[in-house]
mmCIF file of C-alpha atoms in Angstrom:
data_model
loop_
_atom_site.group_PDB
_atom_site.id
_atom_site.type_symbol
_atom_site.label_atom_id
_atom_site.label_comp_id
_atom_site.label_asym_id
_atom_site.label_seq_id
_atom_site.Cartn_x
_atom_site.Cartn_y
_atom_site.Cartn_z
ATOM 1 C CA MET A 176 98.912 100.753 116.770
ATOM 2 C CA ASP A 177 101.726 100.461 119.316
ATOM 3 C CA CYS A 178 103.268 103.594 117.821
ATOM 4 C CA PHE A 179 99.939 105.447 118.079
ATOM 5 C CA LYS A 180 99.483 104.471 121.726
ATOM 6 C CA LYS A 181 103.006 105.387 122.807
ATOM 7 C CA ILE A 182 102.969 108.770 121.063
ATOM 8 C CA ILE A 183 99.642 109.713 122.660
ATOM 9 C CA LYS A 184 100.670 108.401 126.077
ATOM 10 C CA ASN A 185 104.142 109.960 126.207
ATOM 11 C CA GLU A 186 103.741 113.105 124.115
ATOM 12 C CA GLY A 187 100.016 113.863 123.976
ATOM 13 C CA PHE A 188 97.392 113.581 121.240
ATOM 14 C CA SER A 189 98.392 116.879 119.606
ATOM 15 C CA ARG A 190 101.786 115.385 118.766
ATOM 16 C CA LEU A 191 100.070 113.327 116.056
ATOM 17 C CA TYR A 192 99.473 116.599 114.197
ATOM 18 C CA ARG A 193 102.914 118.104 114.692
ATOM 19 C CA GLY A 194 104.152 119.483 111.367
ATOM 20 C CA ILE A 195 100.681 119.515 109.786
ATOM 21 C CA LEU A 196 101.019 122.940 108.104
ATOM 22 C CA PRO A 197 103.655 122.062 105.451
ATOM 23 C CA PRO A 198 101.631 119.085 104.113
ATOM 24 C CA ILE A 199 98.475 121.222 104.026
ATOM 25 C CA LEU A 200 100.277 123.947 102.062
ATOM 26 C CA VAL A 201 101.822 121.571 99.538
ATOM 27 C CA GLU A 202 99.305 118.712 99.196
ATOM 28 C CA ALA A 203 96.958 120.225 96.609
ATOM 29 C CA PRO A 204 99.742 121.746 94.434
ATOM 30 C CA LYS A 205 101.686 118.464 94.673
ATOM 31 C CA ARG A 206 98.775 116.394 93.364
ATOM 32 C CA ALA A 207 98.049 118.955 90.660
ATOM 33 C CA ILE A 208 101.677 118.846 89.512
ATOM 34 C CA LYS A 209 101.650 115.032 89.587
ATOM 35 C CA PHE A 210 98.781 114.705 87.121
ATOM 36 C CA SER A 211 99.357 117.800 84.981
ATOM 37 C CA ALA A 212 103.048 116.947 84.513
ATOM 38 C CA ASN A 213 102.133 113.356 83.677
ATOM 39 C CA GLU A 214 99.708 114.582 81.017
ATOM 40 C CA GLN A 215 102.337 116.891 79.504
ATOM 41 C CA TYR A 216 105.069 114.255 79.538
ATOM 42 C CA SER A 217 102.665 111.726 78.017
ATOM 43 C CA THR A 218 102.061 114.088 75.080
ATOM 44 C CA LEU A 219 105.804 114.772 74.784
ATOM 45 C CA PHE A 220 106.839 111.103 74.772
ATOM 46 C CA LYS A 221 104.172 110.182 72.203
ATOM 47 C CA LYS A 222 105.693 112.797 69.893
ATOM 48 C CA ILE A 223 109.268 111.674 70.590
ATOM 49 C CA TYR A 224 108.523 107.995 69.917
ATOM 50 C CA GLY A 225 106.032 108.653 67.112
ATOM 51 C CA LYS A 226 103.137 106.925 68.880
ATOM 52 C CA ASP A 227 99.460 107.771 68.535
ATOM 53 C CA LYS A 228 98.471 106.139 71.811
ATOM 54 C CA MET A 229 100.089 105.526 75.182
ATOM 55 C CA ASN A 230 101.511 102.128 76.054
ATOM 56 C CA GLN A 231 102.849 100.810 79.357
ATOM 57 C CA SER A 232 106.457 101.771 78.616
ATOM 58 C CA LEU A 233 105.462 105.360 77.807
ATOM 59 C CA SER A 234 103.223 105.464 80.890
ATOM 60 C CA ILE A 235 106.136 104.465 83.122
ATOM 61 C CA GLN A 236 108.475 107.007 81.506
ATOM 62 C CA ALA A 237 105.907 109.801 81.793
ATOM 63 C CA GLY A 238 105.249 108.864 85.431
ATOM 64 C CA ILE A 239 108.956 108.891 86.314
ATOM 65 C CA SER A 240 109.396 112.286 84.653
ATOM 66 C CA ALA A 241 106.350 113.690 86.455
ATOM 67 C CA GLY A 242 107.751 112.370 89.741
ATOM 68 C CA CYS A 243 111.034 114.197 89.167
ATOM 69 C CA THR A 244 109.165 117.444 88.475
ATOM 70 C CA GLU A 245 106.971 116.995 91.538
ATOM 71 C CA ALA A 246 109.988 116.277 93.761
ATOM 72 C CA VAL A 247 111.709 119.578 92.963
ATOM 73 C CA VAL A 248 108.670 121.533 94.128
ATOM 74 C CA ILE A 249 108.001 119.752 97.405
ATOM 75 C CA VAL A 250 111.484 119.246 98.907
ATOM 76 C CA PRO A 251 111.487 122.278 101.265
ATOM 77 C CA PHE A 252 108.011 121.388 102.578
ATOM 78 C CA GLU A 253 109.063 117.778 103.174
ATOM 79 C CA LEU A 254 112.223 118.805 104.997
ATOM 80 C CA VAL A 255 110.430 121.196 107.363
ATOM 81 C CA LYS A 256 107.711 118.605 108.054
ATOM 82 C CA ILE A 257 110.281 115.934 108.908
ATOM 83 C CA ARG A 258 112.229 118.263 111.210
ATOM 84 C CA LEU A 259 109.043 119.250 113.060
ATOM 85 C CA GLN A 260 107.807 115.680 113.449
ATOM 86 C CA ASP A 261 111.073 114.219 114.753
ATOM 87 C CA LYS A 262 110.944 113.610 118.508
ATOM 88 C CA GLY A 263 114.610 114.545 118.785
ATOM 89 C CA ASN A 264 113.769 118.093 117.675
ATOM 90 C CA ALA A 265 111.110 118.634 120.375
ATOM 91 C CA GLY A 266 111.476 122.189 121.672
ATOM 92 C CA LYS A 267 113.921 123.127 118.927
ATOM 93 C CA TYR A 268 111.345 124.642 116.591
ATOM 94 C CA ASN A 269 108.260 126.656 117.555
ATOM 95 C CA GLY A 270 106.234 125.883 114.464
ATOM 96 C CA THR A 271 106.656 125.886 110.697
ATOM 97 C CA PHE A 272 107.907 129.418 110.096
ATOM 98 C CA ASP A 273 110.261 129.278 113.068
ATOM 99 C CA ALA A 274 111.713 126.047 111.649
ATOM 100 C CA ILE A 275 112.239 127.644 108.231
ATOM 101 C CA THR A 276 113.927 130.685 109.805
ATOM 102 C CA LYS A 277 116.269 128.600 111.985
ATOM 103 C CA ILE A 278 117.189 126.187 109.186
ATOM 104 C CA ILE A 279 118.133 129.074 106.875
ATOM 105 C CA LYS A 280 119.974 130.916 109.662
ATOM 106 C CA HIS A 281 122.027 127.994 110.951
ATOM 107 C CA GLU A 282 122.400 125.819 107.854
ATOM 108 C CA GLY A 283 121.938 128.219 104.949
ATOM 109 C CA PRO A 284 119.076 128.580 102.425
ATOM 110 C CA LEU A 285 120.255 125.611 100.350
ATOM 111 C CA ALA A 286 119.660 123.391 103.383
ATOM 112 C CA LEU A 287 115.968 123.521 102.517
ATOM 113 C CA TYR A 288 116.883 121.368 99.520
ATOM 114 C CA ASN A 289 118.770 118.733 101.497
ATOM 115 C CA GLY A 290 117.539 115.372 100.293
ATOM 116 C CA LEU A 291 116.545 116.591 96.818
ATOM 117 C CA GLU A 292 118.181 113.603 95.143
ATOM 118 C CA ALA A 293 116.467 111.168 97.544
ATOM 119 C CA THR A 294 113.135 112.921 96.998
ATOM 120 C CA VAL A 295 113.574 112.554 93.235
ATOM 121 C CA TRP A 296 114.209 108.819 93.707
ATOM 122 C CA ARG A 297 111.147 108.517 95.956
ATOM 123 C CA HIS A 298 108.743 110.295 93.632
ATOM 124 C CA ALA A 299 110.166 108.945 90.376
ATOM 125 C CA THR A 300 109.724 105.339 91.536
ATOM 126 C CA TRP A 301 106.268 105.937 93.014
ATOM 127 C CA ASN A 302 104.916 107.782 89.996
ATOM 128 C CA GLY A 303 106.511 105.378 87.528
ATOM 129 C CA GLY A 304 104.962 102.424 89.335
ATOM 130 C CA TYR A 305 101.634 104.204 89.847
ATOM 131 C CA PHE A 306 100.977 105.341 86.288
ATOM 132 C CA GLY A 307 102.531 102.227 84.731
ATOM 133 C CA VAL A 308 100.303 99.916 86.769
ATOM 134 C CA ILE A 309 97.213 102.069 86.161
ATOM 135 C CA PHE A 310 97.682 101.660 82.401
ATOM 136 C CA SER A 311 98.031 97.878 82.723
ATOM 137 C CA ILE A 312 95.146 97.374 85.185
ATOM 138 C CA ARG A 313 92.731 99.548 83.208
ATOM 139 C CA ARG A 314 93.327 97.369 80.159
ATOM 140 C CA SER A 315 92.783 94.190 82.197
ATOM 141 C CA LEU A 316 89.501 95.242 83.851
ATOM 142 C CA PRO A 317 86.115 94.722 82.153
ATOM 143 C CA LYS A 318 85.119 97.729 80.059
ATOM 144 C CA ALA A 319 82.958 100.153 82.043
ATOM 145 C CA GLU A 320 79.419 100.481 80.707
ATOM 146 C CA ASN A 321 78.209 103.207 83.062
ATOM 147 C CA LYS A 322 79.518 105.889 85.427
ATOM 148 C CA GLN A 323 79.520 103.636 88.495
ATOM 149 C CA GLN A 324 81.624 101.005 86.737
ATOM 150 C CA GLN A 325 84.011 103.712 85.546
ATOM 151 C CA LEU A 326 84.431 104.925 89.132
ATOM 152 C CA ARG A 327 85.020 101.336 90.260
ATOM 153 C CA ASN A 328 87.644 100.685 87.594
ATOM 154 C CA ASN A 329 89.476 103.914 88.367
ATOM 155 C CA PHE A 330 89.520 103.186 92.085
ATOM 156 C CA ILE A 331 90.780 99.617 91.614
ATOM 157 C CA ALA A 332 93.484 100.690 89.145
ATOM 158 C CA GLY A 333 94.566 103.622 91.305
ATOM 159 C CA ALA A 334 94.617 101.597 94.523
ATOM 160 C CA ILE A 335 96.736 98.831 92.986
ATOM 161 C CA GLY A 336 98.994 101.447 91.408
ATOM 162 C CA GLY A 337 99.376 103.229 94.750
ATOM 163 C CA THR A 338 100.246 99.959 96.474
ATOM 164 C CA VAL A 339 102.862 98.992 93.873
ATOM 165 C CA GLY A 340 104.328 102.506 93.922
ATOM 166 C CA THR A 341 104.642 102.307 97.707
ATOM 167 C CA ILE A 342 106.390 98.928 97.553
ATOM 168 C CA LEU A 343 108.887 100.371 95.076
ATOM 169 C CA ASN A 344 109.620 103.657 96.819
ATOM 170 C CA THR A 345 109.574 102.898 100.561
ATOM 171 C CA PRO A 346 113.365 102.253 100.811
ATOM 172 C CA PHE A 347 113.992 105.634 99.190
ATOM 173 C CA ASP A 348 111.484 107.246 101.538
ATOM 174 C CA VAL A 349 113.281 105.788 104.566
ATOM 175 C CA VAL A 350 116.683 107.145 103.523
ATOM 176 C CA LYS A 351 115.167 110.466 102.417
ATOM 177 C CA THR A 352 113.844 110.986 105.926
ATOM 178 C CA ARG A 353 117.250 110.238 107.428
ATOM 179 C CA ILE A 354 119.043 112.562 105.025
ATOM 180 C CA GLN A 355 116.620 115.437 105.620
ATOM 181 C CA ASN A 356 116.541 114.995 109.386
ATOM 182 C CA ASP A 357 120.330 115.220 109.704
ATOM 183 C CA SER A 358 121.264 118.792 110.613
ATOM 184 C CA GLY A 359 124.819 117.980 111.752
ATOM 185 C CA THR A 360 128.023 119.215 110.170
ATOM 186 C CA VAL A 361 129.323 115.716 109.476
ATOM 187 C CA LYS A 362 126.506 113.778 107.858
ATOM 188 C CA LYS A 363 126.186 110.002 107.938
ATOM 189 C CA TYR A 364 123.813 109.907 104.990
ATOM 190 C CA ASN A 365 124.473 112.066 101.931
ATOM 191 C CA TRP A 366 123.422 110.276 98.752
ATOM 192 C CA THR A 367 120.511 107.905 98.251
ATOM 193 C CA LEU A 368 122.001 104.648 96.974
ATOM 194 C CA PRO A 369 124.960 104.657 99.412
ATOM 195 C CA ALA A 370 122.474 105.418 102.210
ATOM 196 C CA VAL A 371 120.296 102.472 101.165
ATOM 197 C CA LYS A 372 123.400 100.257 101.331
ATOM 198 C CA ILE A 373 124.391 101.562 104.790
ATOM 199 C CA VAL A 374 120.917 101.001 106.250
ATOM 200 C CA ALA A 375 120.719 97.476 104.800
ATOM 201 C CA GLN A 376 124.191 96.554 106.057
ATOM 202 C CA GLU A 377 123.832 97.999 109.557
ATOM 203 C CA GLU A 378 120.167 97.264 110.296
ATOM 204 C CA GLY A 379 119.129 94.588 107.826
ATOM 205 C CA PHE A 380 117.039 94.759 104.663
ATOM 206 C CA GLY A 381 113.799 94.986 106.684
ATOM 207 C CA ALA A 382 114.859 98.394 108.024
ATOM 208 C CA LEU A 383 114.337 99.804 104.527
ATOM 209 C CA TYR A 384 110.622 99.023 104.917
ATOM 210 C CA LYS A 385 110.072 100.549 108.348
ATOM 211 C CA GLY A 386 106.745 102.379 108.349
ATOM 212 C CA PHE A 387 105.522 100.472 105.296
ATOM 213 C CA VAL A 388 102.155 99.416 106.778
ATOM 214 C CA PRO A 389 100.813 102.895 107.664
ATOM 215 C CA LYS A 390 102.217 104.228 104.414
ATOM 216 C CA VAL A 391 100.562 101.622 102.192
ATOM 217 C CA LEU A 392 97.286 101.974 104.117
ATOM 218 C CA ARG A 393 97.385 105.663 103.201
ATOM 219 C CA LEU A 394 98.739 105.544 99.651
ATOM 220 C CA GLY A 395 97.001 102.368 98.447
ATOM 221 C CA PRO A 396 93.403 103.598 98.862
ATOM 222 C CA GLY A 397 94.708 107.149 98.424
ATOM 223 C CA GLY A 398 95.954 106.260 94.951
ATOM 224 C CA GLY A 399 92.470 105.029 94.073
ATOM 225 C CA ILE A 400 90.827 108.179 95.420
ATOM 226 C CA LEU A 401 93.345 110.346 93.555
ATOM 227 C CA LEU A 402 92.525 108.765 90.211
ATOM 228 C CA VAL A 403 88.756 108.868 90.791
ATOM 229 C CA VAL A 404 88.798 112.545 91.799
ATOM 230 C CA PHE A 405 91.166 113.519 88.983
ATOM 231 C CA ASP A 406 89.005 111.819 86.378
ATOM 232 C CA GLN A 407 85.771 113.325 87.734
ATOM 233 C CA VAL A 408 87.143 116.859 88.107
ATOM 234 C CA THR A 409 88.783 116.924 84.666
ATOM 235 C CA THR A 410 85.584 115.561 83.073
ATOM 236 C CA TRP A 411 83.579 118.318 84.797
ATOM 237 C CA MET A 412 86.082 121.013 83.778
ATOM 238 C CA LYS A 413 86.096 119.907 80.127
ATOM 239 C CA LYS A 414 82.309 119.968 80.100
ATOM 240 C CA TYR A 415 81.694 123.304 81.808
ATOM 241 C CA LEU A 416 84.906 125.379 81.708
ATOM 242 C CA LEU A 417 86.875 124.486 78.579
#
């Protein structure tokens, strides 16, 4: 709340929506990739291990693999969003496409993939935790006897999965942001695990969880909503389109 108040007071309300275009462009494809890749990897791992049904181990492996796939697609969008939202870059970029142009011009086209390794870590841990926990929680909840109970179970499982995923991946998210926001020639942060070590040594372990509260408030319930919507939409598509 202090962050909200100071941003609005010092930079104006519109600053809260700085860098909104990249997330809008990538959000729907990102979620689609998350679930479709998880489904494909689930099928693949069942064949590899000779299993007829998924178990928690396979769910975690499929989730990690889906996270890696998702990360490759979204890195440029994440980098541009972070550059636009950083207060230190105020006045440097005049919007999304100007940021892309200047990054390519001054840093080269591969600069759009700065932080790829950190993004893979972030999404692999979140998806592994998310889908692994969903499998476990669904088995623990009372069996749904109607549509409302099914919606409830999906939301509870998804929300807990989103919360656990956020606990696991926040340190990687913190260092990813620092890696992608560094446009200098000599970079302080290059690789994920060394960057995690540097942050912990210089600022304390708690620094790796900066921004955790707003993130978990978004991705906890968001994980529940994701699972509910995915289940409802796929059920509808199988009934009417496939």
